[in-house]
Tab-separated table of C-alpha atoms in Angstrom:
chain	number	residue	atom	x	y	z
L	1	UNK	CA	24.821	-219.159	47.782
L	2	UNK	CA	27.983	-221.235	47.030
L	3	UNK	CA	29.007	-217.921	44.364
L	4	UNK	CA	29.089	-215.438	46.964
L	5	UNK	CA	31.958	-217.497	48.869
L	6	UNK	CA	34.431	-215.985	46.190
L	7	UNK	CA	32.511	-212.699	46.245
L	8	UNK	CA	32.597	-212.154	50.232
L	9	UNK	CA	36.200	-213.722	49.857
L	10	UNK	CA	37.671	-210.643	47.329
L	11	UNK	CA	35.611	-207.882	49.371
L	12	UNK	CA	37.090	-208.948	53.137
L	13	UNK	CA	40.148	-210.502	52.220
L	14	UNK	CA	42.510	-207.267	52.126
L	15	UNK	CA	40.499	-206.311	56.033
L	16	UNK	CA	39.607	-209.398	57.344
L	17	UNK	CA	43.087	-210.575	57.824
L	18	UNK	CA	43.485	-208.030	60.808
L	19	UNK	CA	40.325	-209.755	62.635
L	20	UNK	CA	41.193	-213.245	63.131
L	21	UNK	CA	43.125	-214.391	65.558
L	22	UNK	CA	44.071	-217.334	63.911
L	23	UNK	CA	46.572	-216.193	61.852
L	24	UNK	CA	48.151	-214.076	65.045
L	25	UNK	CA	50.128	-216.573	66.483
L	26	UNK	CA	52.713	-218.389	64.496
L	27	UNK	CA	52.879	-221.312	66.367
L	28	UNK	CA	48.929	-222.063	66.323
L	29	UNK	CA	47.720	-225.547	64.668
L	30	UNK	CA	45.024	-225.909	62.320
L	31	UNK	CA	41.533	-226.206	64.529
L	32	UNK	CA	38.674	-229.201	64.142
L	33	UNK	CA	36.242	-228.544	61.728
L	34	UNK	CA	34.338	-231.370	61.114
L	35	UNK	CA	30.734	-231.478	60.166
L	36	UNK	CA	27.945	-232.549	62.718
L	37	UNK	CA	25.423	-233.227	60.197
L	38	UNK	CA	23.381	-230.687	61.472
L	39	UNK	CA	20.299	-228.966	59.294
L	40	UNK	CA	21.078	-225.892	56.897
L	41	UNK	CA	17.689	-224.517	57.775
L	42	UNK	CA	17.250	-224.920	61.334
L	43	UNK	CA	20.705	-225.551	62.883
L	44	UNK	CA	19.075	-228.836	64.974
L	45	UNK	CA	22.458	-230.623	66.464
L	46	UNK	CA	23.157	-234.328	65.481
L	47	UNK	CA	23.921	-234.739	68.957
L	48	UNK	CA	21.418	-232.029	70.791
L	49	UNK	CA	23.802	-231.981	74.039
L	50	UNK	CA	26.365	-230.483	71.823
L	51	UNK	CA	25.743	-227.046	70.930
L	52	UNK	CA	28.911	-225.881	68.623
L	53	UNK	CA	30.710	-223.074	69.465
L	54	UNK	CA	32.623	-221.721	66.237
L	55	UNK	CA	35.689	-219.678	67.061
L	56	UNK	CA	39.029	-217.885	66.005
L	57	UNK	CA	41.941	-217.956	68.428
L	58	UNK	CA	40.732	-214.630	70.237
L	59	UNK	CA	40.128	-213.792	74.360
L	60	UNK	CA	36.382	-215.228	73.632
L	61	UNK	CA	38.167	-218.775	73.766
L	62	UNK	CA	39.304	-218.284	77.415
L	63	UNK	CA	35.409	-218.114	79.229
L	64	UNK	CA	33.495	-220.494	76.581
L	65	UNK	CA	36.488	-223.315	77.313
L	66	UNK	CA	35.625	-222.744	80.524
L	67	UNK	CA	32.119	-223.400	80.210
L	68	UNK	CA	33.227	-226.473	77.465
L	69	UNK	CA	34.961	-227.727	80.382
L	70	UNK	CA	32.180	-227.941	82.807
L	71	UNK	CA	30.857	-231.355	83.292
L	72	UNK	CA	27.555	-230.575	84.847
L	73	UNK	CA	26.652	-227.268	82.986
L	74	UNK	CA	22.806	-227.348	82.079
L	75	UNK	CA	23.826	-226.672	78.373
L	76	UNK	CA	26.773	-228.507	77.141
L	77	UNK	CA	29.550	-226.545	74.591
L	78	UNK	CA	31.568	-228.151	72.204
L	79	UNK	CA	34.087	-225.320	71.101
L	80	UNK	CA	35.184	-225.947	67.208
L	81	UNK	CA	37.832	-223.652	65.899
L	82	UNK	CA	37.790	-221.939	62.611
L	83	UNK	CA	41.374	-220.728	60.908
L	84	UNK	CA	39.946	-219.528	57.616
L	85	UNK	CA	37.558	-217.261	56.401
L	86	UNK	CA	36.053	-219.671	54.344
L	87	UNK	CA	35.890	-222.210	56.946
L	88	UNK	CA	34.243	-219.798	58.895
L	89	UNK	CA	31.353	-218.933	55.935
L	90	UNK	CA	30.473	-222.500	55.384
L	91	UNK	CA	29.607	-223.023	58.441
L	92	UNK	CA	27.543	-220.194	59.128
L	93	UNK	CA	25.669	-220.754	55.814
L	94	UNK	CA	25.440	-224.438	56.484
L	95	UNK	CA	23.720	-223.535	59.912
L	96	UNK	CA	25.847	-226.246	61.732
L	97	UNK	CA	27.557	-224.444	64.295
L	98	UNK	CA	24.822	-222.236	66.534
L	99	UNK	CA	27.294	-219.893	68.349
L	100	UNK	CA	29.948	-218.173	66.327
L	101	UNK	CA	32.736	-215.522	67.754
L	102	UNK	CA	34.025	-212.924	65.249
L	103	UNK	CA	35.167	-209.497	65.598
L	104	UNK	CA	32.005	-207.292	64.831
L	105	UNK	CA	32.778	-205.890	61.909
L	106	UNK	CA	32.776	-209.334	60.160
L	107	UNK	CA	29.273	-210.186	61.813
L	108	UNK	CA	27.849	-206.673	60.837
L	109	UNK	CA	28.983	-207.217	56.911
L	110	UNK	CA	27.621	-210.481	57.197
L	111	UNK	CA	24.384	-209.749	58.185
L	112	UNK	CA	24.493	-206.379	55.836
L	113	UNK	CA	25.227	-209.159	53.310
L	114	UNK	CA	21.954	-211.078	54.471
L	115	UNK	CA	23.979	-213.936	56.421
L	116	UNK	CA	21.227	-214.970	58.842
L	117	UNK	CA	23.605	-213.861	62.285
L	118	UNK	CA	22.787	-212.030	64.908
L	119	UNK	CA	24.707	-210.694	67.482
L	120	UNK	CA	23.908	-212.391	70.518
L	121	UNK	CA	26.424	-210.183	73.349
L	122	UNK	CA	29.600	-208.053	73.120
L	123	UNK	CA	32.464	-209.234	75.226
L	124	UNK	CA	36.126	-208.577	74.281
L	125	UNK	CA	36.944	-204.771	74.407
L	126	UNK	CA	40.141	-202.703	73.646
L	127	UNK	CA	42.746	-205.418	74.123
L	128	UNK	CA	44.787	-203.901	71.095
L	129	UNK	CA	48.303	-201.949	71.651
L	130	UNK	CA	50.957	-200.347	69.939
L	131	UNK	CA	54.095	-202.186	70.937
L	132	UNK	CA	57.594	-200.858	70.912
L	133	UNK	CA	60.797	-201.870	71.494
L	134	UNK	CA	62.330	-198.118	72.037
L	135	UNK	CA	61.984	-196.957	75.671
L	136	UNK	CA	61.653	-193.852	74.754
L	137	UNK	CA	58.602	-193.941	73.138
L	138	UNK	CA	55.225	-193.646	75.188
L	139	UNK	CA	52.613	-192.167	73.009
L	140	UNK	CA	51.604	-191.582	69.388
L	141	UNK	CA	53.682	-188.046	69.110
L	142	UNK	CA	57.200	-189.934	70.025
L	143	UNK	CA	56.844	-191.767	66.994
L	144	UNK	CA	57.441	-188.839	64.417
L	145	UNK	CA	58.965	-190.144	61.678
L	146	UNK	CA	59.025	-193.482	62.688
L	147	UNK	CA	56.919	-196.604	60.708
L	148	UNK	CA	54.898	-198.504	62.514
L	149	UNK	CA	53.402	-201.997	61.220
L	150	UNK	CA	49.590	-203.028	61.559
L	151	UNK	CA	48.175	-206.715	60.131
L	152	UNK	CA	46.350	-206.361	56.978
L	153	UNK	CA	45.326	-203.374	55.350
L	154	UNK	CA	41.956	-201.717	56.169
L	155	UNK	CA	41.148	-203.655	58.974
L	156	UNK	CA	40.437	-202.661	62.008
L	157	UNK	CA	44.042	-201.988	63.339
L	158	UNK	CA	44.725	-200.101	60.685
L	159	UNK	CA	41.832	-197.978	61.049
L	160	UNK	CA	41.996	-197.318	64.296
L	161	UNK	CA	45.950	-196.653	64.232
L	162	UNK	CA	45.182	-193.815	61.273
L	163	UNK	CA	41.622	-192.515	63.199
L	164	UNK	CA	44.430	-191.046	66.715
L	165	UNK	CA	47.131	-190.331	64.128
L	166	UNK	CA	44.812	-188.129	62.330
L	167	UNK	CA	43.106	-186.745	65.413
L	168	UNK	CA	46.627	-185.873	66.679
L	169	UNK	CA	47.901	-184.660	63.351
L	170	UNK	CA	50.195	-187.193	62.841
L	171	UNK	CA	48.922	-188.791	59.956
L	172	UNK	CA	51.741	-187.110	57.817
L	173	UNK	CA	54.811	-187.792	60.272
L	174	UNK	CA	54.138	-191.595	60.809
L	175	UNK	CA	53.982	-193.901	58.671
L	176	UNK	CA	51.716	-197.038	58.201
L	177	UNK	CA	53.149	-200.186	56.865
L	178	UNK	CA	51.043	-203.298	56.694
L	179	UNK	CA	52.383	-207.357	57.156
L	180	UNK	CA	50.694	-210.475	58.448
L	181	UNK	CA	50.859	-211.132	61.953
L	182	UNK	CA	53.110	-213.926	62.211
L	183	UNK	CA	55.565	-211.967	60.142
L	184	UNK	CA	55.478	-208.628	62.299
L	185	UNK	CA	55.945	-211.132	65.199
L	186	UNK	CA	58.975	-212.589	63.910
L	187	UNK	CA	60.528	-209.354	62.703
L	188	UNK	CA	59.420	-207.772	66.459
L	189	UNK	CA	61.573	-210.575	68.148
L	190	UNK	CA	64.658	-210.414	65.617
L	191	UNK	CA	64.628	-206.817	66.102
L	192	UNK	CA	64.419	-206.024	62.703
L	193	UNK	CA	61.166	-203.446	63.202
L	194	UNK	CA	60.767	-201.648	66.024
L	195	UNK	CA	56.944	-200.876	66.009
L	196	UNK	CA	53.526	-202.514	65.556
L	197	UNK	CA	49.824	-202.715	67.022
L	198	UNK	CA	48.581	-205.866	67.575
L	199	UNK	CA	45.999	-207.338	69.979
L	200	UNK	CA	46.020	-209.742	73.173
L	201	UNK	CA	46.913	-212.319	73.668
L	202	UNK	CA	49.318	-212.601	71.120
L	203	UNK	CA	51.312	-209.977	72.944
L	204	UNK	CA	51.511	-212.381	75.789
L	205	UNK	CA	53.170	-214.870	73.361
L	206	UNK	CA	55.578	-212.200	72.075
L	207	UNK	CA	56.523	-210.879	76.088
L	208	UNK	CA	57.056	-214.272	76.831
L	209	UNK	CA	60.104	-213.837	74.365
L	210	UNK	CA	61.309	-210.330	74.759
L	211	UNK	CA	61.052	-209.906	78.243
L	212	UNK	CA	61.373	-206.057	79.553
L	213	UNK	CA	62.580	-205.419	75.650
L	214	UNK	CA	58.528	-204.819	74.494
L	215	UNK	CA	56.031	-202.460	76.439
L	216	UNK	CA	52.847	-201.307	75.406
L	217	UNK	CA	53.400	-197.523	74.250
L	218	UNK	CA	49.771	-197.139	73.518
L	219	UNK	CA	46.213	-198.535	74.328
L	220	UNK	CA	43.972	-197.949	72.062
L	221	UNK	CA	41.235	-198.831	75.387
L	222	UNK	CA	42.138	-196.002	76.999
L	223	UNK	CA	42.945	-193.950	73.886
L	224	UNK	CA	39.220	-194.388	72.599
L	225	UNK	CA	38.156	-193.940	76.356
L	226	UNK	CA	39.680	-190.729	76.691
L	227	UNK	CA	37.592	-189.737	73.524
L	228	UNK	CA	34.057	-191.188	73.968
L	229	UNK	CA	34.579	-192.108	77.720
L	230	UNK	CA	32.997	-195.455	77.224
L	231	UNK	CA	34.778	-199.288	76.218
L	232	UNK	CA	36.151	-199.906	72.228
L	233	UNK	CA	34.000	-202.835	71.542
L	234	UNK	CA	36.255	-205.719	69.409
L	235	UNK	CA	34.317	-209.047	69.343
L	236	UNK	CA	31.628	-210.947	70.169
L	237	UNK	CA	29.220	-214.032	69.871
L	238	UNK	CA	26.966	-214.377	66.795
L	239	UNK	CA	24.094	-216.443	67.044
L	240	UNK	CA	22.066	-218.156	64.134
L	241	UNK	CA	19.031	-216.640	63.678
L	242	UNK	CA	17.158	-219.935	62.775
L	243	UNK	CA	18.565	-221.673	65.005
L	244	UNK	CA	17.689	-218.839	67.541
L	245	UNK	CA	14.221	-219.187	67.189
L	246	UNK	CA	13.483	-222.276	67.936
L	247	UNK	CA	16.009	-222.253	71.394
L	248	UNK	CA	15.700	-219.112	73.376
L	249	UNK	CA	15.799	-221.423	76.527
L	250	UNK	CA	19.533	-223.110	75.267
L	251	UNK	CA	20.623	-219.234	74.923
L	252	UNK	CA	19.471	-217.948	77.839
L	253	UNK	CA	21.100	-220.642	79.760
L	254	UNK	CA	24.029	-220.313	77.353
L	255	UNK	CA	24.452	-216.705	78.601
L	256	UNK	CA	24.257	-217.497	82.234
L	257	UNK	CA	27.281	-219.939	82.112
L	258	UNK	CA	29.178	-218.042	79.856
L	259	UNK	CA	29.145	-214.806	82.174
L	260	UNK	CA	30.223	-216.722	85.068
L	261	UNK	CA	33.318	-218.237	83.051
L	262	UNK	CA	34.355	-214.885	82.232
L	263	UNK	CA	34.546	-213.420	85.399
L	264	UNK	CA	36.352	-216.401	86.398
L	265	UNK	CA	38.376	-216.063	83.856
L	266	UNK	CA	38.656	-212.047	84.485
L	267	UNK	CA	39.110	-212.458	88.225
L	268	UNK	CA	42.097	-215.241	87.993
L	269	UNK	CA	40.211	-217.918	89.510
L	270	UNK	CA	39.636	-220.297	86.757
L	271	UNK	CA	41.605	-223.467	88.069
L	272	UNK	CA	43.304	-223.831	85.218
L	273	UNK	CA	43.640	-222.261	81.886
L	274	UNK	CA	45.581	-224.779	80.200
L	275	UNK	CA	42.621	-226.112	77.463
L	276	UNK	CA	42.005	-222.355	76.544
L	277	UNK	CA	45.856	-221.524	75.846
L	278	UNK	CA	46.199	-224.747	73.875
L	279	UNK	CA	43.411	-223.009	71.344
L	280	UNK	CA	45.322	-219.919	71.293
L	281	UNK	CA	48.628	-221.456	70.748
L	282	UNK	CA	50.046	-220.087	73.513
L	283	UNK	CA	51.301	-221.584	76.521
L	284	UNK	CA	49.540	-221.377	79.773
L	285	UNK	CA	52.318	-219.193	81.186
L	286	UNK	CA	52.037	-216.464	77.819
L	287	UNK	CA	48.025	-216.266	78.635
L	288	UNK	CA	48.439	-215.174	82.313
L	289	UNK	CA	50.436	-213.203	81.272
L	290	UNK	CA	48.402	-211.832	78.925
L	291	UNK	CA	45.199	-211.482	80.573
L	292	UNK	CA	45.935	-208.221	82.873
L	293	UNK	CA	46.238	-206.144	79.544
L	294	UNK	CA	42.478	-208.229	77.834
L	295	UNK	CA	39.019	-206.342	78.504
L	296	UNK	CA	36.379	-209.426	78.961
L	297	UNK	CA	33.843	-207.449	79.877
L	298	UNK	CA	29.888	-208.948	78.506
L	299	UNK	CA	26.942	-207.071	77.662
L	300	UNK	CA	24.221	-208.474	75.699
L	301	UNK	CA	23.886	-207.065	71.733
L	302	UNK	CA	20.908	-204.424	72.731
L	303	UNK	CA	22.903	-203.230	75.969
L	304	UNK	CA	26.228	-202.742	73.611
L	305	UNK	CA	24.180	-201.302	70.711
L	306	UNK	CA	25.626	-197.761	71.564
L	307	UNK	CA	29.330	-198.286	71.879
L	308	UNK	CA	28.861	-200.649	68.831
L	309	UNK	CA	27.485	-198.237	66.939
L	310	UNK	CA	29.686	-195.744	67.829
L	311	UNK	CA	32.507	-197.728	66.828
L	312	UNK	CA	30.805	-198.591	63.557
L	313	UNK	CA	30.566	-195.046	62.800
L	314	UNK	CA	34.207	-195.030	62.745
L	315	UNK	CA	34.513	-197.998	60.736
L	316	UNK	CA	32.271	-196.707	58.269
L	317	UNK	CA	33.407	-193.239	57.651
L	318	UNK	CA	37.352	-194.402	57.037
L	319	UNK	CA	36.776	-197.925	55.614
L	320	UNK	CA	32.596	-198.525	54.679
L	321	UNK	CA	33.042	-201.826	52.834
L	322	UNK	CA	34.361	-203.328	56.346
L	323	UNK	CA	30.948	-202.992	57.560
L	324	UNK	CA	29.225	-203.676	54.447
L	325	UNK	CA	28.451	-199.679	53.493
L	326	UNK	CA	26.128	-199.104	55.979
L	327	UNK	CA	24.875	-199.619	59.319
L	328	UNK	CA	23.548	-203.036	59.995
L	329	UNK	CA	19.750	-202.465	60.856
L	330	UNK	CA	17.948	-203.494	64.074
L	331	UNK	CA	17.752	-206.868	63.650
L	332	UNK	CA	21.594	-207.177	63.625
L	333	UNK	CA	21.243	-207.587	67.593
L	334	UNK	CA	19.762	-210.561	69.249
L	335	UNK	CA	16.690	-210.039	71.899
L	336	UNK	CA	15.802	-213.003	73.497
């Protein structure tokens, strides 16, 4: 399989880019990635009270840091960070790291791809905006004739931006100009563009430095609510599917632990969030802030299969190779 690393790496690249967190915030250090030695086939641990949990720098790092952080939790979490896409590919084909978090269109054209992943449970919704810094501008129809700036081309902020343009008739009047995140972040804060959509918490980061200067002109949450009337599903964990089989009890109590943590973390009564905003990048202050405007909200892959699908539907009418070409088939969602 050590060919297809270039293959999946020329057929994501130009979408993918829009998915990871890692590359949102400028300020975010390179993650751990070393090796535990565990077994390509069956994902055994080198040190079994140490299941790895692979991860960008998205909201998914706030609840399972909690859980990392527990010193008495039944199953214990190591959370390993991935920056690349290629970091993230080796591992999953190496079968070291049990647990991965990825935005769902990069699990589904995985396992389209025949990755063995499954997707274990659904957890970060919405949690993308369109930011301005013109107070006059509150919805998709004040920006006539404006440009506004998405990261990466044909992922999913792009896609979504051009799916309400084009149900509002706007797709003519506004255009769409593409950039990495870091960039559109520093441009944002020099004032040198004036628009962009771009996901929590990296917002937090960027309110931290403008102040009253950025709002949120449009949530694409409430947006896609006031369309389908249900959640726009993001991300999620992925689960190994050999390692799966073999520990159903380690992912059941995986599961438990990791929906507490989020609704402390949803609630505000995690202690302290100070080990999670150190793997965004941010600072403790930029995540609180930050966390009002995320959706951590779980449901387990079957539960979500709806709203995913729904959302894939999207995906795969505007953009198909993001998801592979087609639907990802019944398997794609983890039942324990």
């Amino acid at each position: 399989m050590g060919g297809s690393l270039a293959f999946y790496r020329r057929a994501w690249m130009k979408w993918f880019m829009a998915l990871s967190v890692c590359i949102l915030v400028a300020a975010c250090s390179p993650g751990g990635t070393e090796k535990s030695g565990e077994n390509a086939t069956t994902g055994n641990v080198a040190n079994p009270d140490r299941i790895v949990l692979l991860s960008p720098r998205v909201p998914a790092i706030i609840p399972a840091m909690l859980v990392a952080e527990q010193p008495d939790a039944q199953v214990k979490i190591k959370v390993e960070m991935w920056d690349t896409f290629e970091q993230m590919l080796a591992r999953v084909q190496q079968g070291d790291a049990p647990f991965v978090v990825a935005a769902l269109s990069v699990g589904a054209n995985m396992h389209v791809k025949g990755l063995p992943i499954q997707l274990l449970e659904v957890d970060t919704w919405g949690s993308m905006y369109l930011v301005s810094l013109d107070s006059n501008v509150h919805k998709l129809a004040d920006l006539q004739g404006e440009t506004v700036y998405v990261p990466g081309q044909e992922g999913p902020a792009e896609i979504l931006t051009r799916f309400l343009l084009e149900r509002e008739g706007l797709e003519k009047s506004v255009k769409l100009a593409s950039g990495t995140v870091p960039d559109i972040m520093q441009q944002l804060t020099a004032g040198k563009i004036r628009h962009a959509v771009l996901p929590e918490p990296v917002i937090g980061g960027l309110r931290e430095k403008l102040g009253d200067k950025l709002h949120e002109a449009v949530d694409f949450q409430q947006a896609w609510r006031g369309i389908y009337g249900e959640d726009l599903p993001q991300s999620g964990i992925f689960v190994h599917s050999e390692w799966a089989k073999n520990h159903k009890g380690e992912i059941a109590q995986f599961r438990k632990l990791y929906q507490e943590a989020m609704i402390h973390a949803v609630d505000g009564s995690a202690n302290s969030l100070k080990p999670a905003a150190e793997k965004l990048g941010l600072s403790e202050q930029a995540l609180r802030m930050a966390l009002p405007k995320i959706t951590l909200t779980y449901k387990d892959a079957v539960e979500a299969r709806p709203e995913v699908e729904r959302y894939f539907d999207i995906l795969l009418k505007l953009a198909p190779d993001s998801i592979g070409g087609k639907l990802p088939d019944e398997d794609f969602y983890y039942r324990l």
